[in-house]
Coordinates of C-alpha atoms and ligand atoms in Angstrom, one line a residue:
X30 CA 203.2 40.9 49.5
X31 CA 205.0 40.7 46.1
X32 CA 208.5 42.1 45.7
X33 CA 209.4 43.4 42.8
X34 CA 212.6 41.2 42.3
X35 CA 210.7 38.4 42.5
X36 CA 207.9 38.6 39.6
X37 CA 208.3 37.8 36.5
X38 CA 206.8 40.2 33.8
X39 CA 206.8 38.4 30.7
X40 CA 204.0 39.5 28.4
X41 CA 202.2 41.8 30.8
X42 CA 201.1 45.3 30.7
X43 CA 202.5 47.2 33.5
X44 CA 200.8 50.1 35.5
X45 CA 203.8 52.0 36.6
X46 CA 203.2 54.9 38.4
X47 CA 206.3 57.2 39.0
X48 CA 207.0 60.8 40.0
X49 CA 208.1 63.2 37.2
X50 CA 207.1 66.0 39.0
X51 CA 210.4 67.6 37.6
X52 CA 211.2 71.2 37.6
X53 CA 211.2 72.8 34.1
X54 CA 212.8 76.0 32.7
X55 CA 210.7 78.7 30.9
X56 CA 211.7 76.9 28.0
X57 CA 210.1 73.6 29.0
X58 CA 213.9 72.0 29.4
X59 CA 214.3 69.4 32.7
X60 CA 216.3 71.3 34.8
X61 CA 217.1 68.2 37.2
X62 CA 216.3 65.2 36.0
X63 CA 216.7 63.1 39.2
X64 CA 213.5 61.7 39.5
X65 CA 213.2 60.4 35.9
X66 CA 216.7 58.8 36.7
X67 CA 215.6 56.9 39.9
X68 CA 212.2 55.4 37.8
X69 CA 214.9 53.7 35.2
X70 CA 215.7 50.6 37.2
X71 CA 211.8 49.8 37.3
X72 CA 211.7 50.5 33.8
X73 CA 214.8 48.2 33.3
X74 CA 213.6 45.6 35.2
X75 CA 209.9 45.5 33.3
X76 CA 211.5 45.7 29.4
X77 CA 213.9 43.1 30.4
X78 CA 211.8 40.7 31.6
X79 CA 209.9 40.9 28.3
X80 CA 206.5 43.7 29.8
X81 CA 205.7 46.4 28.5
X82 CA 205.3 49.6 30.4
X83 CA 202.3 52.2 30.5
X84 CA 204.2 55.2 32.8
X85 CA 201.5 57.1 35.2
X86 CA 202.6 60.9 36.8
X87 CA 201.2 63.8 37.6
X88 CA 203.2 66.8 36.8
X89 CA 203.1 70.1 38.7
X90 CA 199.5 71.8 40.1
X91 CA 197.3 72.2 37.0
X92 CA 194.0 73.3 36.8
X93 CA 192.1 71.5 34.2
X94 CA 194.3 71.0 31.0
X95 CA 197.2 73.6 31.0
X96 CA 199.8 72.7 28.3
X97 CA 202.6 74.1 30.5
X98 CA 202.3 70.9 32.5
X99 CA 202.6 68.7 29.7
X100 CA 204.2 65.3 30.2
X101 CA 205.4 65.6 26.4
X102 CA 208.0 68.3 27.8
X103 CA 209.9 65.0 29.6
X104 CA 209.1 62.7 26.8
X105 CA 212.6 63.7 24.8
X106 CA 214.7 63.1 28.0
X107 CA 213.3 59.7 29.1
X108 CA 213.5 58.6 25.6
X109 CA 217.2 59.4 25.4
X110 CA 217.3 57.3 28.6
X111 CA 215.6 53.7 27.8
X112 CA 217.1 52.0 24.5
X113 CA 213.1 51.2 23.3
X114 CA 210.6 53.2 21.2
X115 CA 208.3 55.4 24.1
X116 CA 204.9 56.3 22.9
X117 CA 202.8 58.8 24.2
X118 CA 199.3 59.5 24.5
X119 CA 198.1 63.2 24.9
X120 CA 195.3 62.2 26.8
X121 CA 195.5 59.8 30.0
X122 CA 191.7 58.5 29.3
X123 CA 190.0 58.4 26.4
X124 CA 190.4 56.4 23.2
X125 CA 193.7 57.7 21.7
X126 CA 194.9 56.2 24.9
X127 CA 193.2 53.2 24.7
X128 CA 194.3 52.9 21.1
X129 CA 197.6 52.8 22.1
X130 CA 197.4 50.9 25.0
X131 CA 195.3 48.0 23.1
X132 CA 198.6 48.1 20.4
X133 CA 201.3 48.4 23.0
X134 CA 203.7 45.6 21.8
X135 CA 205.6 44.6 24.3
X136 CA 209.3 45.5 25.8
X137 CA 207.2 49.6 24.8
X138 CA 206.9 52.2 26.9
X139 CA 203.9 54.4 26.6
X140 CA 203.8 57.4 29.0
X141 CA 200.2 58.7 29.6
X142 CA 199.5 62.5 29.5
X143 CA 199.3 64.4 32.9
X144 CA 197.1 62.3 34.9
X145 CA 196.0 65.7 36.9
X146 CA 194.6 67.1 33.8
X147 CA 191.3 65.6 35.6
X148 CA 190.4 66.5 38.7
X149 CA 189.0 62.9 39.6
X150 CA 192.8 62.2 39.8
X151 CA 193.8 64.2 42.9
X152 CA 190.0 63.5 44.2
X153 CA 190.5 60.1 44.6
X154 CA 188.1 59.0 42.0
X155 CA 187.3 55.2 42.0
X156 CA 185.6 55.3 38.5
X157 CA 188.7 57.1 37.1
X158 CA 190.9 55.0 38.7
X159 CA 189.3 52.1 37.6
X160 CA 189.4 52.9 33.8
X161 CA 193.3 53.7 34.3
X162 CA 193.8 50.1 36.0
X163 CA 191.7 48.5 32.9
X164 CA 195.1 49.4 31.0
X165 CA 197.2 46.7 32.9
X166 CA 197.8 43.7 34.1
X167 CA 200.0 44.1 37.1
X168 CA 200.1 47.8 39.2
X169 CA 203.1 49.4 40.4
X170 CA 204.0 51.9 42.9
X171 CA 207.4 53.6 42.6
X172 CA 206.1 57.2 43.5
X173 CA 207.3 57.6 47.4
X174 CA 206.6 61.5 47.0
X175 CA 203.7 60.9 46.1
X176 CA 202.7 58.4 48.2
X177 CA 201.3 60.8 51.2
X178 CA 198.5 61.6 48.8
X179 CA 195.4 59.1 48.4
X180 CA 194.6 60.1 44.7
X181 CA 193.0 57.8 42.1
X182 CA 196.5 56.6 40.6
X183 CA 198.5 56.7 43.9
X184 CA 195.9 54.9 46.0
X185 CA 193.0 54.2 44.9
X186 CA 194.0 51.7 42.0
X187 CA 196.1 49.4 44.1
X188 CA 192.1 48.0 45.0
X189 CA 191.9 46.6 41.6
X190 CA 195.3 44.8 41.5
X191 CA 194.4 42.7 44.6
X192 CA 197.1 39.9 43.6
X193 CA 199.2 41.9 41.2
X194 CA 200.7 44.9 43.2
X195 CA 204.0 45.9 44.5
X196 CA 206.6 48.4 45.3
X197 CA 208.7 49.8 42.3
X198 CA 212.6 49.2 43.3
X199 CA 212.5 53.0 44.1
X200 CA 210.0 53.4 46.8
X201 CA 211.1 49.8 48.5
X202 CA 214.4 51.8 48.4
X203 CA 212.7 54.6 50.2
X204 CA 210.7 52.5 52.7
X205 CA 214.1 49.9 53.7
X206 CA 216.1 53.2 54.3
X207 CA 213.7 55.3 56.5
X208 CA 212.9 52.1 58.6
X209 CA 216.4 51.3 59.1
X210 CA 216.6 54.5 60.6
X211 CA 213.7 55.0 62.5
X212 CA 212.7 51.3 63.3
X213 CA 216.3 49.9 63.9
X214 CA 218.8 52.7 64.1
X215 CA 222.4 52.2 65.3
X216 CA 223.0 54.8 68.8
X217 CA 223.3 57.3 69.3
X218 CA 220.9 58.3 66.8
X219 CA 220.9 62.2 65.7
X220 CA 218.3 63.8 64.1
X221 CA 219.4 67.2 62.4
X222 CA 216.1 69.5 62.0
X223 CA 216.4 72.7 60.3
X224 CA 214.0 75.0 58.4
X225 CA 211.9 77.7 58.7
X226 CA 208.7 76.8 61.0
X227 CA 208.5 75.3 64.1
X228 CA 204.6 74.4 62.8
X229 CA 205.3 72.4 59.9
X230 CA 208.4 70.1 62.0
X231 CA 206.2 69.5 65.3
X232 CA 204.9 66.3 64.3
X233 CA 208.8 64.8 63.2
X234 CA 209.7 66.3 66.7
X235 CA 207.5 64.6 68.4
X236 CA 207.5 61.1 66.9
X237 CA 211.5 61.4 67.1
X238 CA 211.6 62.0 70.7
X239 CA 210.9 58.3 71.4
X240 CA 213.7 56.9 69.1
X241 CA 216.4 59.8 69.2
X242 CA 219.3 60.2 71.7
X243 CA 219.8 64.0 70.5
X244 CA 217.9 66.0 68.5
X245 CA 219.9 69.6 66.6
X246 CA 217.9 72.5 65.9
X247 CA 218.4 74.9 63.4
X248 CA 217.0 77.3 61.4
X249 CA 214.2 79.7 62.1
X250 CA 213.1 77.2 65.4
X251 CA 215.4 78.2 67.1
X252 CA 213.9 81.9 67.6
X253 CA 210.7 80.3 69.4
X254 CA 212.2 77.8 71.4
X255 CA 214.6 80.8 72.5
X256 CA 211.4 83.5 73.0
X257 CA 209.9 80.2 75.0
X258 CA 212.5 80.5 77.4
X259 CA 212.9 84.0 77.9
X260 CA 215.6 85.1 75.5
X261 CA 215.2 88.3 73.2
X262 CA 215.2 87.6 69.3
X263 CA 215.0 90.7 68.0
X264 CA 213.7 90.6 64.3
X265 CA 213.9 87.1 64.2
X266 CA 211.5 84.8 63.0
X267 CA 209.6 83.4 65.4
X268 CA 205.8 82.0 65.9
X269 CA 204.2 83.4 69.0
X270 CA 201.7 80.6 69.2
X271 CA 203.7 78.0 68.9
X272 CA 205.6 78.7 72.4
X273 CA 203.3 76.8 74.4
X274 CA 204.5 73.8 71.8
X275 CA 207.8 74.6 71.9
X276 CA 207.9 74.3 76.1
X277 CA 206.1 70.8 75.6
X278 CA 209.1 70.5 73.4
X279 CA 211.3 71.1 75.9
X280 CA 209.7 69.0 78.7
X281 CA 209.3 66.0 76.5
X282 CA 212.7 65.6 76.2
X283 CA 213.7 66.0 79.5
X284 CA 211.4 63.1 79.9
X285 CA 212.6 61.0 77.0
X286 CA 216.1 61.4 78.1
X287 CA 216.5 63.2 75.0
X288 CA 219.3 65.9 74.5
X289 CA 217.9 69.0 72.3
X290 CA 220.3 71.4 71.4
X291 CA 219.4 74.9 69.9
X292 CA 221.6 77.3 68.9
X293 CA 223.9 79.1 70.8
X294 CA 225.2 81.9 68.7
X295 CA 223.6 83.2 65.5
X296 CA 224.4 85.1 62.6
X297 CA 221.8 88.2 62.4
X298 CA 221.4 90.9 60.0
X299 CA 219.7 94.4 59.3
X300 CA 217.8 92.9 55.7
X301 CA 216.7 89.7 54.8
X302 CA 219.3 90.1 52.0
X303 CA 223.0 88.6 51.1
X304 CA 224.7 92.3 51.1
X305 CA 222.6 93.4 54.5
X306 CA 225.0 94.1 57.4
X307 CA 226.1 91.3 59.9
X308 CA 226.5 90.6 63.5
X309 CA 227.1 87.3 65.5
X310 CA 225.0 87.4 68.9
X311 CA 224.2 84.9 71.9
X312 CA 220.6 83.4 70.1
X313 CA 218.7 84.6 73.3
X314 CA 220.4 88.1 73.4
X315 CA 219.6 89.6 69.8
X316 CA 218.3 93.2 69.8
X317 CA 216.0 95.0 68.3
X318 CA 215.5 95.1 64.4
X319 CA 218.2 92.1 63.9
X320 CA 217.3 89.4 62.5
X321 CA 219.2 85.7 63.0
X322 CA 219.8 83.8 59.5
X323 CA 222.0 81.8 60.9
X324 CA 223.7 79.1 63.1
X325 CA 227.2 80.9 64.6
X326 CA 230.5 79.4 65.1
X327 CA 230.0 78.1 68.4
X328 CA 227.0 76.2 67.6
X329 CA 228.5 74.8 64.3
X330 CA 231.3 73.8 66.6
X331 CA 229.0 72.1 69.3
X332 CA 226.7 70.4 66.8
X333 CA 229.8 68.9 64.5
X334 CA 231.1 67.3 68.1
X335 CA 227.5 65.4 68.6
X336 CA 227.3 64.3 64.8
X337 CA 230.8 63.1 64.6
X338 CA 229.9 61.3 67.8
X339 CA 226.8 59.7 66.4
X340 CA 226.0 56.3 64.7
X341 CA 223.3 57.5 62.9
X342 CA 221.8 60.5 61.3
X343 CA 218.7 61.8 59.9
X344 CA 219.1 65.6 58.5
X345 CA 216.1 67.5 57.7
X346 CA 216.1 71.2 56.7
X347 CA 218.6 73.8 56.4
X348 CA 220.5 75.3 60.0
X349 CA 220.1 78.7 57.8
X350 CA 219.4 80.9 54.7
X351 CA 221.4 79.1 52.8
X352 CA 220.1 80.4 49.6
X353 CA 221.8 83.7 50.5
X354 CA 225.6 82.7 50.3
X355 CA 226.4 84.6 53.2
X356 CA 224.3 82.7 55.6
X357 CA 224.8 79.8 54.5
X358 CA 227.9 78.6 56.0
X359 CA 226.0 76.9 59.2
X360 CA 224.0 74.4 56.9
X361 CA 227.3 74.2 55.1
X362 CA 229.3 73.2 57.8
X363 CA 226.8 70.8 59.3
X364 CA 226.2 69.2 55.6
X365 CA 229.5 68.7 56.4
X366 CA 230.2 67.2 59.4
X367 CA 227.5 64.5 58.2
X368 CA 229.5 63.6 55.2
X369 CA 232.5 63.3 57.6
X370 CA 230.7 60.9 59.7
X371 CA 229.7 58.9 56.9
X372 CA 232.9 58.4 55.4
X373 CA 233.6 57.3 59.1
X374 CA 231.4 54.8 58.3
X375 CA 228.0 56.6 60.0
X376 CA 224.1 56.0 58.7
X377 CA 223.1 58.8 57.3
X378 CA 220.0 60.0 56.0
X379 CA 219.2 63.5 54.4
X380 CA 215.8 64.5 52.8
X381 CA 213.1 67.3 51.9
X382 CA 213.1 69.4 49.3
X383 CA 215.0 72.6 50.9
X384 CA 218.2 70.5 51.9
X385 CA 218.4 68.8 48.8
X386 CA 219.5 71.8 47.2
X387 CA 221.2 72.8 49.6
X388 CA 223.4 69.7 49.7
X389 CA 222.7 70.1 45.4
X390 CA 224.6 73.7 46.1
X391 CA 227.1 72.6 48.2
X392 CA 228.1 69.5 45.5
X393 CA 227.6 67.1 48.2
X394 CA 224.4 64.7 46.8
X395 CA 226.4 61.6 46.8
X396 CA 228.3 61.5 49.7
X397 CA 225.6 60.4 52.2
X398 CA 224.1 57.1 52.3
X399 CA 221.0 57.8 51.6
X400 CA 219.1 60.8 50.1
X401 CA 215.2 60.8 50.0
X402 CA 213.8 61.7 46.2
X403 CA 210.5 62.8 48.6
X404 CA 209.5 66.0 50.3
X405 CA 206.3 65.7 52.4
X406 CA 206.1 61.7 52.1
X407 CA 209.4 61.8 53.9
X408 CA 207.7 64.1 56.6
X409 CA 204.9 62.1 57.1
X410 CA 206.6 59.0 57.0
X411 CA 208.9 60.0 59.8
X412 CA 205.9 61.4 61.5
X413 CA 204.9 57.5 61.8
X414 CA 201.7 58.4 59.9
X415 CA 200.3 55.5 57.6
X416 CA 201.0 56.7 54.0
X417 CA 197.9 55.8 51.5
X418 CA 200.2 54.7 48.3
X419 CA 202.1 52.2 50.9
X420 CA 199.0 51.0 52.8
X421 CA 197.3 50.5 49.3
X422 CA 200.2 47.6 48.4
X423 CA 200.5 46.2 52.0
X424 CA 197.0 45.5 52.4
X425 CA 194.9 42.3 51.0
Ligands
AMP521 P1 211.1 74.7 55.5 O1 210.4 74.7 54.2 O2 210.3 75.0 56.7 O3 211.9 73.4 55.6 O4 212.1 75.9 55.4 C1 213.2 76.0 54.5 C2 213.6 77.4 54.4 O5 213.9 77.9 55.7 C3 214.8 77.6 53.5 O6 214.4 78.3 52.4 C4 215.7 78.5 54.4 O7 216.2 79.7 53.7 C5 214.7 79.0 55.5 N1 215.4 79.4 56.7 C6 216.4 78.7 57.4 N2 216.8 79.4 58.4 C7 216.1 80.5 58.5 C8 216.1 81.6 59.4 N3 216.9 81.7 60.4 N4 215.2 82.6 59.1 C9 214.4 82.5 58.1 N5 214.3 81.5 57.2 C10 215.2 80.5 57.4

């Protein structure tokens, strides 16, 4: 496999593909621009070297060509970032684009329109994908959120680029950091899961149990594995037909050797709302028409003892509402405990979408060693599932 450092990209045309899935005001203005950021070192490294650089993304869900989801709404930003003239075509395919990219000089950028304007992109279409790798020379993958998806610019192209493919700095970023942690972790090793479902983290939970020496549960999981085991929730969230999952749960770790730790006190409230009134209640004891939106003090307590105890840590998913500022202190004070650790010179890992703003809210992005750009690629790489945009560049 090529690594990125190690080519030289002197007078080629560059596929990039990147993720500028950013979110965008009412008035089409970035409104965090992390994404475009972490692309620039790619960029860099192209220009410098003397390529030039045809930019790939898909941004948002459209269907069919909806303006809203331009790609000329990030144009101004990305050209304020990159000290060279950025082009664009309003069409991915077609011959404007082809105009342009036949003209591209070199040390240009050209950034091609919403690739999801067709729908052969997110089908996987080799045709389409074909014409999109006729632009280049050399293909590259720096879209690790995107790379759980097998669509025609993710995937699909790598096939024509059999000797010319690699990983963007970016997603070999992505990949060196989750396998430290999950391939070659330091112990104890901690993985912090919060969230909503139990459903959409089963997976993680599983795969962790053979690698983890404790695993901290937060958020609304906590109600099932507490319902599974005979406690009362109250209003709680919880999912009925995951008990019978969250009772494997339990077992599994007894027979990993794996500590699991669910909350022991909770925060619960009359209304899913920041004024509604508040009560703290053993997890398992909650009555009727209260509803727990939170970790309690002598959970935050236990759970900051086994982090600060820990080598290293992998947080995904908020202990609590912590969009609502008064049930937000649990995710708080374990956001913190992590940072603690790391200054104490811990591995730490955050990621998913949810607990990047939260740790966005709580002004505490860079004090962890590592924070994942990627929602579900993140998930499904700590799942151990093969990802499509990685397998693409590994295999011959
Ligand atoms: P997920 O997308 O499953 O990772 O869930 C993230 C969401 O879970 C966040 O928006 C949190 O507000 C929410 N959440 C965390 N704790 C709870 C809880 N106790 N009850 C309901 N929602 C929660």
């Amino acid at each position: 496999m090529i690594h990125i450092q190690d080519y030289n990209f002197k007078d080629k045309k560059v596929l990039l593909r990147v993720d500028y899935n950013v979110p965008l005001s009412e008035k089409f203005e970035i409104e965090d621009a992390t994404r475009i950021d972490a692309s620039l070192p790619t960029i860099n490294k192209i220009l410098d070297d003397g390529g030039s650089v045809i930019i790939l993304s898909h941004l948002g869900r459209p269907k069919g060509v909806e303006k809203k989801y331009s790609l000329e709404h990030v144009l101004p930003y990305l050209q304020k970032k990159v000290d060279v003239k950025v082009f664009f075509a309003n069409d991915a395919i077609g011959k404007e684009a082809q105009r342009l990219v036949d003209t591209l000089p070199s040390r240009k950028i050209l950034l091609l329109e919403n690739l999801r304007f067709h729908e052969e992109e997110t089908k996987g279409d080799v045709e389409f994908a074909e014409k999109l790798a006729s632009y280049g020379d050399v293909y590259v993958n720096d879209a690790f959120s995107a790379a759980h998806r097998k669509h025609a610019s993710t995937a699909v192209i790598a096939q024509f680029f059999p000797k010319n493919k690699m990983f963007g700095f970016l997603m070999q970023k992505e990949i060196d950091n989750l396998n430290k942690v999950l391939l070659n972790p330091k112990l104890p090793f901690t993985a912090v899961l919060g969230g909503s479902k139990i459903k959409t983290k089963i997976d993680i939970i599983h795969h962790l149990l053979t690698r983890v020496d404790n695993i901290i549960l937060g958020g609304g999981m906590n109600y099932t594995l507490h319902k599974a085991m005979g406690g009362e929730v109250g209003a709680s969230l919880y999912e009925e037909d995951m008990i019978p999952v969250a009772k494997e749960i339990i077992a599994k770790a007894k027979e990993y050797n794996v500590n699991i730790y669910y909350s022991i006190d909770t925060v619960a409230a009359d209304a899913f709302s920041n004024t509604a009134y508040r009560r703290l209640y053993y997890t398992s004891k909650i009555p009727k028409g209260m509803e727990g939106l939170d970790i309690g003090p002598e959970t935050i307590m236990r759970y900051r003892e086994i982090i600060l105890k820990s080598a290293t840590i992998l947080w995904n998913g908020p202990l609590g509402v912590f969009e609502l500022d008064n049930f937000s202190n649990g995710t708080f004070m374990i956001a913190d405990a992590i940072v603690r650790a790391t200054e104490n010179g811990v591995f730490s890992l955050v990621g998913g979408g949810d607990t990047i703003a939260a740790i966005n809210k709580f002004k505490m992005a860079d004090k962890f060693n590592y924070v994942s750009t990627a929602g579900g690629a993140m998930l499904e790489f700590c799942e151990g599932r093969t990802l499509p945009g990685i397998k693409s560049i590994m295999e011959d």
